[in-house]
């Protein structure tokens, strides 16, 4: 019936071409509904024949070149094209014959250039590797080499999407040389765009290529002449380092904008980071096992890309010898390092020009004194030692024999620069050392003062990932930077550390947590509420890591969380009740009765209903935990009667009825004990003068007490 009415309306639509109307909003509304209309047409091909290709696609193509100044219609038309492609409505022939010429036209127009490149790069992961290389790749590479810098900048900003859509050989032979050229571009805006997409690009490369090539590329940006390029480079430094983590075997960037880390220990699970501009903002652990309906749904056209292997494992490079591969790697590395040398030379020339005008050169008269032989010999020895140290080789790649051979060959590169040949501490071979040195420098505000105050915040955000990458054996070299961040003047930096200190504690283990993290944790407890909430949200997780003796020391300090800067900060108390709910089972009944019971009763009497609601579960958990100890349970019931049943405020008397209902529904108390300890007081409240109290008592008796008897 729906299709019948739709068919009648569609016949009217074909006679009256609404898509030619001049009103922007009408065109916008029309193109928004086209994907839904196309879905209906696809479901009933016997009614609508080839309507999508004959009519609807023409409207979309026209709106891709719409003249709206705000580009709303064009962007909505792009979304329609992508939606139809994901659902499989548009086949490869239609895309190649009808859409590609339009995209080509958009890319040649100054007004539509950005839209054309954006649509091209968004379409690439959807149409597959072969189609992308056939119809998009050459045009995209030509645009990357365009003489206009804004064209190169737009191409660079979409580079990650193209990398994820092509094959291994194409990526390394065609796209990567272009990426190196863009990274060395003379316009800082182009270089910054390359930095912004370096994470998705790196996740399409192998670990060896990240180590030997991309690490040096990122190093050039960390020392770039432009402040904005350096800022972007430091912002992605932590996430880039995390891609070297040995705990993960696969790192993939997919079309959904997610970095997928597959665990080495359990390949059924992966960790996904939604990459939005600078650093990951959303993390969720999801199973690789997909529901059957997800596999069969056409809406999930490329859902399998979520669990795709890294692009360099898609096929074997059988037609390329190892010598050719090494030669190509050496060429790329030499080009990158020549960029290093050029930057160093430019810096030196700038310094020399400055020294030419130094008045010290014109007015200084050298004293006629003999040189000190001992000082001369000491200076020579120091210089010789420095030369030996600076000639230490780069970190080797030990993942495989091929990688080891490749690394050894590249060490002999005559263009290698001394600037990044740093002595490795503790024989650390996980991450290139110059990246670690740059990351640790982010913790010192004076070293990055020219790049704003957000750099320490980015360092704090990425610190757990870096610790996980290097492992607890290299923690001594990170500890000083972590302590510096913990004492930062910016409360946002301290809050970020407080929110993730439990993660670092899990990585470091019990002993290092007690010696290095507990003092910092204690400092966070005394900090601002904005910092304390970060500690409080993961209190139970942190206490589980400690030994029972160290854990007990925090029991007297739990009440400190009740004091806040403002009484109306009720979410703080709600979070405290939530954490105490998980903490109860970590302590023996005597400690719970001495320290946690009083806190739970205070939370149960809170002014805010949301806090009292969580406190109900907390009291129930405490009763179940103390059930084996007659004395402690009796004392708790007495406290409940004294503080709730005989309270002047009717809210507290009502809360007692809620407690009774919760105890029974959770099976935290036996029927006999409830009849002896709680039922007489509950019946007493049945004659309370406040109707709200009597109502809850009646509900508890009818739904919980009577069925139990």
XYZ file of C-alpha atoms in Angstrom:
709
model
C 0.000 0.000 0.000
C 2.842 2.369 0.865
C 4.521 1.689 -2.451
C 1.281 2.329 -4.303
C 0.840 5.829 -2.863
C 4.512 6.529 -3.323
C 4.256 5.530 -6.972
C 1.378 7.966 -7.514
C 3.293 10.794 -5.867
C 6.410 9.995 -7.847
C 4.505 10.285 -11.134
C 3.474 13.786 -10.065
C 7.041 14.545 -9.056
C 8.406 13.677 -12.521
C 5.972 16.068 -14.141
C 6.923 18.950 -11.827
C 10.738 19.329 -11.625
C 11.176 20.587 -8.069
C 14.939 20.228 -8.307
C 15.038 23.275 -10.607
C 13.525 25.551 -7.982
C 15.616 28.505 -6.878
C 14.914 28.246 -3.132
C 17.959 26.782 -1.377
C 16.013 25.233 1.479
C 13.732 23.336 -0.898
C 16.710 21.894 -2.769
C 18.329 20.989 0.527
C 15.234 19.190 1.805
C 14.813 17.381 -1.498
C 18.336 16.003 -1.642
C 18.129 14.897 2.011
C 15.216 12.600 1.152
C 16.729 11.084 -1.979
C 18.584 8.241 -0.141
C 15.318 7.215 1.549
C 13.450 7.376 -1.754
C 16.187 5.332 -3.438
C 15.889 2.672 -0.741
C 12.154 2.335 -1.366
C 12.757 2.110 -5.102
C 15.365 -0.580 -4.603
C 12.990 -2.615 -2.430
C 10.355 -2.637 -5.178
C 12.146 -2.750 -8.545
C 9.026 -4.171 -10.245
C 7.200 -0.914 -9.512
C 9.862 1.699 -10.157
C 12.055 0.070 -12.803
C 15.345 1.991 -13.070
C 14.178 5.143 -11.311
C 17.350 5.602 -9.260
C 19.676 5.732 -12.246
C 17.292 7.497 -14.619
C 15.984 10.244 -12.340
C 17.351 10.382 -8.784
C 21.010 10.131 -9.697
C 20.649 13.033 -12.100
C 19.290 15.229 -9.313
C 22.229 14.342 -7.072
C 24.740 15.035 -9.844
C 23.171 18.431 -10.471
C 23.268 19.313 -6.785
C 26.936 18.292 -6.500
C 27.586 21.415 -8.574
C 24.994 23.598 -6.846
C 25.744 27.318 -6.745
C 24.693 27.803 -3.116
C 27.244 30.086 -1.470
C 27.120 28.229 1.852
C 27.704 24.849 0.152
C 24.948 23.194 2.189
C 23.288 21.647 -0.832
C 26.603 20.355 -2.215
C 27.584 18.793 1.120
C 24.186 17.144 1.481
C 24.470 15.807 -2.071
C 27.864 14.333 -1.173
C 26.306 12.636 1.832
C 23.604 11.206 -0.424
C 26.210 9.802 -2.824
C 28.149 8.176 0.010
C 24.979 6.725 1.532
C 23.872 5.201 -1.761
C 27.353 3.761 -2.292
C 27.446 2.201 1.180
C 24.053 0.592 0.626
C 25.153 -0.840 -2.701
C 22.587 1.109 -4.705
C 25.309 2.446 -7.038
C 27.397 -0.180 -8.795
C 30.973 0.299 -9.955
C 29.963 0.935 -13.557
C 27.596 3.727 -12.579
C 30.244 5.267 -10.341
C 32.871 5.139 -13.073
C 30.671 6.325 -15.933
C 28.406 8.885 -14.287
C 29.980 10.076 -11.024
C 33.681 10.128 -11.825
C 33.369 12.688 -14.660
C 31.471 14.942 -12.256
C 34.170 14.567 -9.593
C 36.777 15.311 -12.263
C 34.901 18.492 -13.175
C 34.681 19.546 -9.535
C 38.421 19.060 -9.061
C 39.163 21.324 -12.034
C 37.008 24.167 -10.763
C 38.403 26.657 -8.273
C 34.987 27.098 -6.671
C 34.316 23.376 -6.228
C 37.876 22.120 -5.706
C 37.497 21.365 -2.008
C 34.201 19.540 -2.561
C 35.656 17.489 -5.402
C 38.739 16.333 -3.499
C 36.681 15.606 -0.383
C 34.176 13.475 -2.314
C 36.952 11.652 -4.150
C 38.737 10.709 -0.937
C 35.538 9.701 0.871
C 34.447 7.529 -2.032
C 37.786 5.737 -2.306
C 37.425 3.419 0.745
C 33.893 2.523 -0.344
C 34.564 1.434 -3.925
C 37.541 -0.820 -3.221
C 41.229 -0.922 -4.007
C 41.043 -1.714 -7.719
C 38.506 0.977 -8.578
C 40.352 3.588 -6.520
C 43.653 2.910 -8.246
C 41.974 2.869 -11.636
C 39.885 6.052 -11.543
C 41.081 8.241 -8.675
C 44.761 7.669 -7.950
C 46.442 9.434 -10.875
C 44.197 12.472 -10.619
C 44.782 12.707 -6.886
C 48.570 12.512 -7.271
C 48.452 15.247 -9.911
C 46.486 17.461 -7.528
C 49.030 16.807 -4.775
C 51.693 18.253 -7.079
C 49.627 21.257 -8.133
C 51.399 24.620 -8.133
C 48.681 26.213 -6.002
C 49.435 25.646 -2.333
C 45.778 25.497 -1.249
C 45.218 22.584 -3.632
C 48.150 20.713 -2.106
C 46.851 21.568 1.367
C 43.389 20.139 0.653
C 44.924 16.969 -0.794
C 47.206 16.570 2.207
C 44.284 16.885 4.619
C 42.620 13.826 3.007
C 45.757 11.731 2.530
C 44.854 9.155 5.177
C 41.659 8.158 3.398
C 43.515 7.427 0.160
C 46.171 5.430 1.997
C 43.531 3.186 3.545
C 41.908 2.585 0.153
C 44.868 1.440 -1.971
C 47.044 -1.636 -1.999
C 50.448 -2.174 -0.501
C 52.601 -1.621 -3.564
C 50.624 1.406 -4.673
C 50.876 2.986 -1.250
C 54.607 2.563 -0.944
C 55.596 3.217 -4.566
C 53.217 6.018 -5.530
C 51.550 7.647 -2.531
C 54.350 7.655 0.014
C 56.825 9.611 -2.182
C 54.082 12.207 -2.665
C 53.535 12.330 1.088
C 57.258 12.946 1.643
C 57.153 15.822 -0.843
C 54.143 17.331 0.899
C 55.843 17.014 4.285
C 58.800 18.972 2.880
C 56.595 21.585 1.215
C 57.691 25.230 1.419
C 54.262 26.354 2.677
C 53.734 25.724 6.382
C 49.993 25.155 5.929
C 50.691 22.128 3.729
C 53.184 20.723 6.231
C 50.679 21.190 9.051
C 48.023 19.325 7.061
C 50.501 16.442 6.677
C 51.059 16.354 10.426
C 47.320 16.248 11.062
C 46.962 13.084 8.929
C 50.193 11.379 9.972
C 48.392 9.065 12.394
C 46.067 7.504 9.796
C 48.934 7.366 7.304
C 51.217 5.631 9.801
C 48.562 3.052 10.622
C 48.497 2.009 6.980
C 52.247 1.358 7.090
C 54.201 -1.481 8.677
C 56.039 -1.128 11.958
C 59.366 -1.060 10.107
C 58.280 1.821 7.879
C 56.965 3.744 10.867
C 60.284 3.283 12.611
C 62.617 4.003 9.719
C 60.725 6.650 7.746
C 57.734 8.191 9.496
C 59.635 8.694 12.745
C 62.139 10.882 10.909
C 59.347 12.709 9.099
C 57.701 13.515 12.405
C 61.065 14.634 13.755
C 61.331 17.229 10.982
C 57.974 18.630 12.017
C 58.936 18.675 15.693
C 61.747 21.049 14.698
C 59.840 22.928 12.013
C 60.288 26.660 11.479
C 56.547 27.223 11.870
C 55.112 27.351 15.357
C 51.817 25.884 14.168
C 53.474 22.876 12.541
C 55.460 22.192 15.718
C 52.302 22.445 17.815
C 50.481 19.891 15.676
C 53.506 17.593 15.679
C 53.778 17.618 19.461
C 50.040 17.036 19.780
C 50.178 13.764 17.818
C 53.535 12.654 19.236
C 52.040 10.625 22.081
C 49.495 8.774 19.898
C 52.226 8.145 17.305
C 54.496 6.601 19.940
C 51.646 4.330 21.044
C 51.603 2.667 17.609
C 54.928 1.029 18.538
C 53.362 -0.838 21.489
C 54.387 -4.493 21.459
C 51.137 -5.441 23.200
C 49.320 -5.014 19.879
C 49.983 -6.895 16.680
C 47.720 -4.942 14.352
C 47.123 -1.208 13.997
C 44.547 -0.216 11.388
C 42.865 3.008 10.299
C 39.428 2.366 8.841
C 36.813 4.374 6.977
C 34.862 5.092 10.157
C 37.632 7.334 11.449
C 38.843 4.809 14.010
C 42.257 3.475 14.927
C 41.870 -0.250 15.595
C 44.448 -1.879 17.907
C 44.185 -5.686 17.978
C 45.460 -7.362 21.125
C 48.312 -9.823 20.854
C 47.034 -11.876 23.764
C 43.424 -12.193 22.592
C 42.688 -11.594 18.925
C 38.927 -11.652 19.509
C 39.024 -8.168 20.976
C 40.260 -4.845 19.721
C 40.529 -1.322 21.080
C 39.242 1.469 18.888
C 40.093 5.133 19.141
C 37.911 7.642 17.344
C 40.540 9.908 15.807
C 39.225 13.480 15.656
C 41.839 15.952 14.585
C 44.452 15.914 17.316
C 44.235 12.945 19.635
C 41.835 10.139 20.479
C 38.755 11.222 22.377
C 36.652 8.082 22.578
C 37.726 4.571 23.424
C 35.639 1.420 23.551
C 36.491 -2.273 23.734
C 34.412 -4.234 21.289
C 34.320 -7.839 20.207
C 35.301 -8.847 16.713
C 32.367 -11.257 16.728
C 29.628 -9.590 14.705
C 25.954 -10.436 14.843
C 24.523 -12.346 11.932
C 22.138 -9.579 11.014
C 25.042 -7.138 10.901
C 26.726 -9.363 8.349
C 23.594 -9.585 6.264
C 22.582 -5.948 6.478
C 23.283 -3.854 3.404
C 23.567 -0.810 5.630
C 26.865 -2.230 6.893
C 28.381 -2.368 3.421
C 31.974 -2.246 4.575
C 31.620 -3.397 8.155
C 34.296 -6.006 7.582
C 36.836 -3.223 7.290
C 36.681 -2.968 11.089
C 38.661 -6.177 11.415
C 40.789 -5.816 8.327
C 44.462 -6.621 8.621
C 47.077 -3.920 8.125
C 47.284 -2.956 4.518
C 50.856 -4.222 4.204
C 49.659 -7.767 4.863
C 47.098 -7.813 2.082
C 49.384 -9.243 -0.533
C 52.955 -10.360 -0.946
C 55.307 -8.235 -2.966
C 56.583 -11.120 -5.044
C 57.642 -9.079 -8.055
C 59.897 -6.770 -6.043
C 63.268 -8.032 -4.863
C 64.551 -7.266 -1.406
C 67.363 -5.205 -2.931
C 64.842 -2.990 -4.746
C 62.862 -2.571 -1.579
C 65.966 -1.566 0.378
C 67.018 0.814 -2.392
C 63.641 2.509 -2.358
C 63.690 2.757 1.447
C 67.175 4.299 1.342
C 66.026 6.855 -1.225
C 63.081 7.909 0.920
C 65.203 8.064 4.045
C 67.875 10.103 2.314
C 65.317 12.610 1.107
C 63.885 12.986 4.603
C 67.288 13.402 6.179
C 68.396 15.922 3.560
C 65.425 17.929 4.762
C 66.889 17.637 8.283
C 70.266 18.828 7.083
C 68.720 21.700 5.166
C 66.853 22.856 8.254
C 70.020 22.634 10.343
C 71.966 24.559 7.713
C 69.314 27.260 7.571
C 69.411 27.561 11.341
C 73.200 27.813 11.262
C 73.101 30.475 8.542
C 70.640 32.451 10.609
C 72.948 32.171 13.599
C 75.957 33.193 11.535
C 74.139 36.241 10.210
C 73.347 37.256 13.745
C 76.947 36.828 14.846
C 78.180 39.076 12.026
C 76.630 42.036 13.788
C 77.876 41.125 17.241
C 79.796 44.176 18.602
C 81.975 41.773 20.577
C 83.758 40.919 17.294
C 84.768 44.535 16.703
C 85.735 45.760 20.134
C 87.239 42.685 21.769
C 91.076 42.642 22.064
C 92.436 39.180 22.807
C 94.880 39.076 25.752
C 98.390 38.048 24.927
C 98.462 35.029 27.271
C 99.719 31.466 26.698
C 97.134 28.653 26.490
C 96.695 26.235 29.391
C 97.884 22.838 28.126
C 95.756 20.864 30.602
C 92.592 22.658 29.551
C 93.399 22.124 25.871
C 93.903 18.370 26.372
C 90.677 18.095 28.386
C 88.750 19.915 25.663
C 90.137 17.585 22.995
C 89.140 14.471 24.981
C 85.656 15.841 25.570
C 85.196 16.619 21.881
C 86.417 13.165 20.871
C 84.037 11.499 23.332
C 81.130 13.553 22.021
C 81.925 12.499 18.464
C 81.924 8.831 19.486
C 78.594 9.215 21.252
C 76.980 11.057 18.366
C 77.955 8.308 15.922
C 75.891 5.679 17.714
C 73.625 3.901 15.192
C 69.900 4.302 14.982
C 67.663 1.810 16.742
C 67.502 -1.517 14.910
C 64.355 -3.285 13.898
C 64.330 -6.813 15.315
C 60.827 -7.927 14.313
C 62.058 -10.188 11.518
C 65.204 -11.077 9.608
C 64.109 -8.968 6.655
C 63.488 -5.991 8.877
C 66.864 -6.479 10.564
C 68.678 -6.624 7.217
C 66.775 -3.588 6.006
C 67.700 -1.633 9.099
C 71.374 -2.598 8.870
C 71.496 -1.478 5.261
C 69.874 1.841 6.089
C 72.349 2.470 8.897
C 75.033 2.818 6.248
C 73.185 5.687 4.586
C 75.681 8.463 3.924
C 73.021 11.089 4.534
C 72.398 10.034 8.127
C 72.275 13.008 10.404
C 73.919 13.250 13.793
C 71.010 15.139 15.257
C 68.889 12.052 15.858
C 71.607 9.497 16.609
C 71.004 9.514 20.350
C 72.409 7.076 22.886
C 69.701 4.616 23.925
C 69.002 4.289 27.626
C 68.709 0.768 28.953
C 69.021 -0.581 25.378
C 65.452 0.532 24.673
C 64.567 -0.593 21.159
C 60.813 -0.161 21.215
C 60.495 3.443 20.025
C 63.059 5.660 18.247
C 64.806 7.482 21.050
C 64.484 10.979 19.626
C 60.703 10.656 19.780
C 60.862 9.750 23.464
C 63.176 12.685 24.169
C 60.804 15.063 22.425
C 57.825 13.635 24.296
C 59.509 14.066 27.675
C 60.349 17.660 26.810
C 56.615 18.360 26.587
C 56.410 18.024 30.373
C 58.642 21.052 30.839
C 56.620 24.252 30.257
C 59.693 26.400 29.676
C 60.808 24.223 26.758
C 57.531 24.639 24.869
C 56.435 28.062 26.053
C 56.379 29.430 22.494
C 53.732 26.878 21.476
C 51.081 27.731 24.026
C 50.015 26.188 27.292
C 48.254 23.112 25.889
C 51.376 21.071 25.141
C 51.756 19.734 28.737
C 48.068 18.799 28.619
C 48.629 16.712 25.481
C 51.620 15.094 27.170
C 49.513 14.200 30.210
C 46.734 12.816 28.023
C 49.073 10.470 26.137
C 51.227 9.457 29.117
C 49.443 6.139 29.862
C 49.810 5.082 26.225
C 53.524 5.902 26.255
C 54.034 4.017 29.526
C 52.213 1.021 28.062
C 54.394 1.191 24.942
C 57.719 1.331 26.786
C 56.695 -0.994 29.618
C 57.375 -0.735 33.331
C 61.050 -1.648 32.839
C 61.590 1.816 31.315
C 59.469 3.658 33.888
C 62.522 5.215 35.656
C 63.145 7.325 32.563
C 59.544 8.544 32.466
C 59.079 9.093 36.200
C 60.630 12.549 36.381
C 58.445 13.870 33.570
C 55.362 12.393 35.235
C 56.225 14.045 38.536
C 56.743 17.348 36.736
C 53.279 17.087 35.184
C 51.748 16.165 38.546
C 52.994 19.463 39.978
C 51.984 21.562 36.961
C 50.377 24.930 37.591
C 47.466 24.166 35.250
C 44.734 22.234 37.031
C 43.636 20.733 33.702
C 46.968 18.960 33.415
C 46.690 17.628 36.968
C 43.084 16.553 36.364
C 44.125 14.600 33.266
C 46.805 12.783 35.242
C 44.408 12.139 38.130
C 41.896 10.608 35.730
C 44.441 8.152 34.339
C 46.730 7.387 37.282
C 44.931 4.076 37.823
C 45.846 3.029 34.265
C 49.513 3.668 34.913
C 49.230 1.807 38.223
C 47.898 -1.244 36.361
C 50.891 -1.126 34.007
C 53.530 -0.586 36.695
C 52.258 -3.117 39.197
C 52.057 -3.167 42.959
C 55.586 -2.250 44.020
C 56.185 0.696 41.699
C 52.701 2.001 42.421
C 53.427 2.166 46.152
C 56.812 3.847 45.766
C 56.147 6.254 42.878
C 52.408 6.770 42.429
C 50.956 6.733 45.944
C 52.594 10.066 46.936
C 51.210 11.676 43.775
C 47.813 10.089 44.412
C 47.758 11.484 47.940
C 48.496 14.925 46.556
C 45.600 14.686 44.121
C 43.207 13.848 46.967
C 44.022 17.230 48.548
C 43.759 19.141 45.262
C 40.889 21.108 43.729
C 37.540 19.400 43.269
C 38.135 19.378 39.513
C 41.243 17.260 40.130
C 39.853 15.151 42.990
C 36.933 13.941 40.884
C 39.394 12.330 38.474
C 40.920 10.367 41.352
C 37.543 9.517 42.858
C 36.065 8.046 39.669
C 38.647 5.250 39.704
C 39.204 4.912 43.451
C 38.181 1.243 43.558
C 40.460 0.338 40.638
C 43.456 2.006 42.277
C 42.837 0.402 45.688
C 42.600 -3.063 44.130
C 46.200 -2.757 42.947
C 47.596 -2.024 46.425
C 48.489 -4.553 49.086
C 45.913 -4.961 51.880
C 48.182 -3.131 54.344
C 48.661 -0.174 52.005
C 44.984 -0.241 51.083
C 43.864 0.067 54.720
C 45.711 3.370 55.056
C 43.109 4.994 52.804
C 40.129 4.025 54.972
C 40.386 7.028 57.324
C 40.806 9.305 54.310
C 37.585 8.286 52.587
C 35.620 10.833 54.573
C 37.751 13.596 53.026
C 35.792 13.137 49.795
C 32.627 14.319 51.562
C 34.040 17.817 51.904
C 33.787 19.783 48.664
C 34.212 23.401 47.625
C 30.440 23.753 47.341
C 27.667 21.796 49.014
C 25.690 21.680 45.777
C 28.340 19.515 44.139
C 26.110 16.483 44.719
C 27.576 14.474 41.828
C 30.790 14.267 43.831
C 28.912 12.508 46.657
C 27.076 10.304 44.163
C 30.401 9.171 42.710
C 31.730 8.499 46.212
C 28.757 6.221 46.917
C 29.338 4.418 43.625
C 33.002 3.789 44.397
C 32.309 2.673 47.962
C 29.920 0.112 46.496
C 32.912 -1.523 44.747
C 35.315 -0.994 47.643
C 33.283 -2.783 50.348
C 34.426 -6.287 49.436
C 38.109 -5.256 49.543
C 38.110 -4.882 53.342
C 37.285 -7.144 56.262
C 33.981 -6.665 58.150
C 35.650 -4.894 61.077
C 37.175 -2.223 58.833
C 33.910 -1.795 56.933
C 31.962 -1.347 60.170
C 34.492 1.131 61.528
C 34.989 3.367 58.465
C 32.491 2.741 55.655
C 29.223 2.271 57.560
C 29.236 5.836 58.890
C 29.889 7.173 55.379
C 27.064 5.111 53.900
C 24.601 6.377 56.525
C 25.606 9.948 55.833
C 25.098 9.423 52.113
C 21.763 7.777 52.863
C 20.662 10.988 54.578
C 21.799 13.225 51.721
C 19.576 16.051 50.482
C 19.725 14.866 46.864
C 17.624 11.869 45.829
C 20.209 10.621 43.293
C 22.806 10.272 46.059
C 20.359 8.452 48.332
C 19.439 6.087 45.516
C 23.043 4.901 45.121
C 23.460 4.796 48.909
C 20.594 2.287 49.080
C 22.624 -0.176 47.044
C 25.683 0.628 49.171
C 23.893 -0.155 52.445
C 22.506 -3.354 50.940
C 26.010 -4.408 49.890
C 27.339 -3.676 53.379
C 24.597 -5.759 55.020
C 25.411 -8.696 52.734
C 29.129 -8.293 53.475
C 28.563 -8.229 57.257
C 25.977 -11.020 57.266
C 28.379 -13.544 58.800
C 29.147 -11.276 61.746
C 26.205 -11.030 64.108
C 27.562 -8.134 66.133
C 28.346 -5.889 63.166
C 24.967 -6.486 61.494
C 23.070 -5.740 64.696
C 25.006 -2.514 65.172
C 24.197 -1.464 61.597
C 20.478 -2.082 62.066
C 20.526 -0.013 65.240
C 22.157 2.850 63.364
C 19.506 2.621 60.637
C 16.669 2.742 63.156
C 18.193 5.596 65.105
C 19.068 7.778 62.114
C 16.028 7.062 59.913
C 12.982 5.720 61.751
C 13.026 8.356 64.496
C 14.187 11.222 62.293
C 12.190 14.445 62.230
C 12.418 14.784 58.455
C 9.884 12.647 56.629
C 12.334 12.040 53.754
C 14.547 9.983 56.086
C 11.610 7.964 57.425
C 10.614 7.264 53.842
C 14.206 6.208 53.095
C 13.928 3.500 55.769
C 11.056 1.944 53.830
C 13.170 2.047 50.675
C 16.014 0.324 52.539
C 13.673 -2.481 53.615
C 12.479 -3.000 50.050
C 16.053 -3.040 48.715
C 17.261 -5.537 51.324
C 14.480 -7.976 50.485
C 14.653 -7.623 46.685
C 18.453 -8.138 46.741
C 18.283 -11.163 49.090
C 20.789 -9.425 51.346
C 18.925 -10.507 54.495
C 17.046 -13.604 55.518
C 13.320 -13.537 56.204
C 13.728 -14.372 59.898
C 16.285 -11.639 60.509
C 14.176 -9.111 58.630
C 11.134 -10.030 60.744
C 13.135 -9.524 63.916
C 15.192 -6.425 63.070
C 13.340 -4.406 60.432
C 9.660 -5.364 60.176
C 8.464 -3.888 63.532
C 9.877 -0.472 62.615
C 8.449 -0.699 59.105
C 4.982 -1.389 60.532
C 5.370 1.556 62.898
C 5.848 3.839 59.865
C 2.582 2.577 58.352
C 0.770 5.061 60.613
C 3.100 7.952 59.812
C 1.450 11.335 59.508
C 3.041 11.994 56.078
C 1.209 10.309 53.189
C 4.407 9.882 51.150
C 5.904 7.736 53.907
C 2.789 5.572 54.251
C 2.660 5.137 50.476
C 6.197 3.701 50.282
C 5.546 1.486 53.326
C 2.424 0.097 51.702
C 4.263 -0.556 48.448
C 7.070 -2.331 50.299
C 4.678 -4.534 52.245
C 2.635 -5.502 49.200
C 5.462 -6.069 46.710
C 8.282 -7.344 48.929
C 7.281 -8.407 52.444
C 3.996 -10.300 51.835
C 5.334 -12.353 48.858
C 8.333 -13.298 51.018
C 6.062 -14.646 53.801
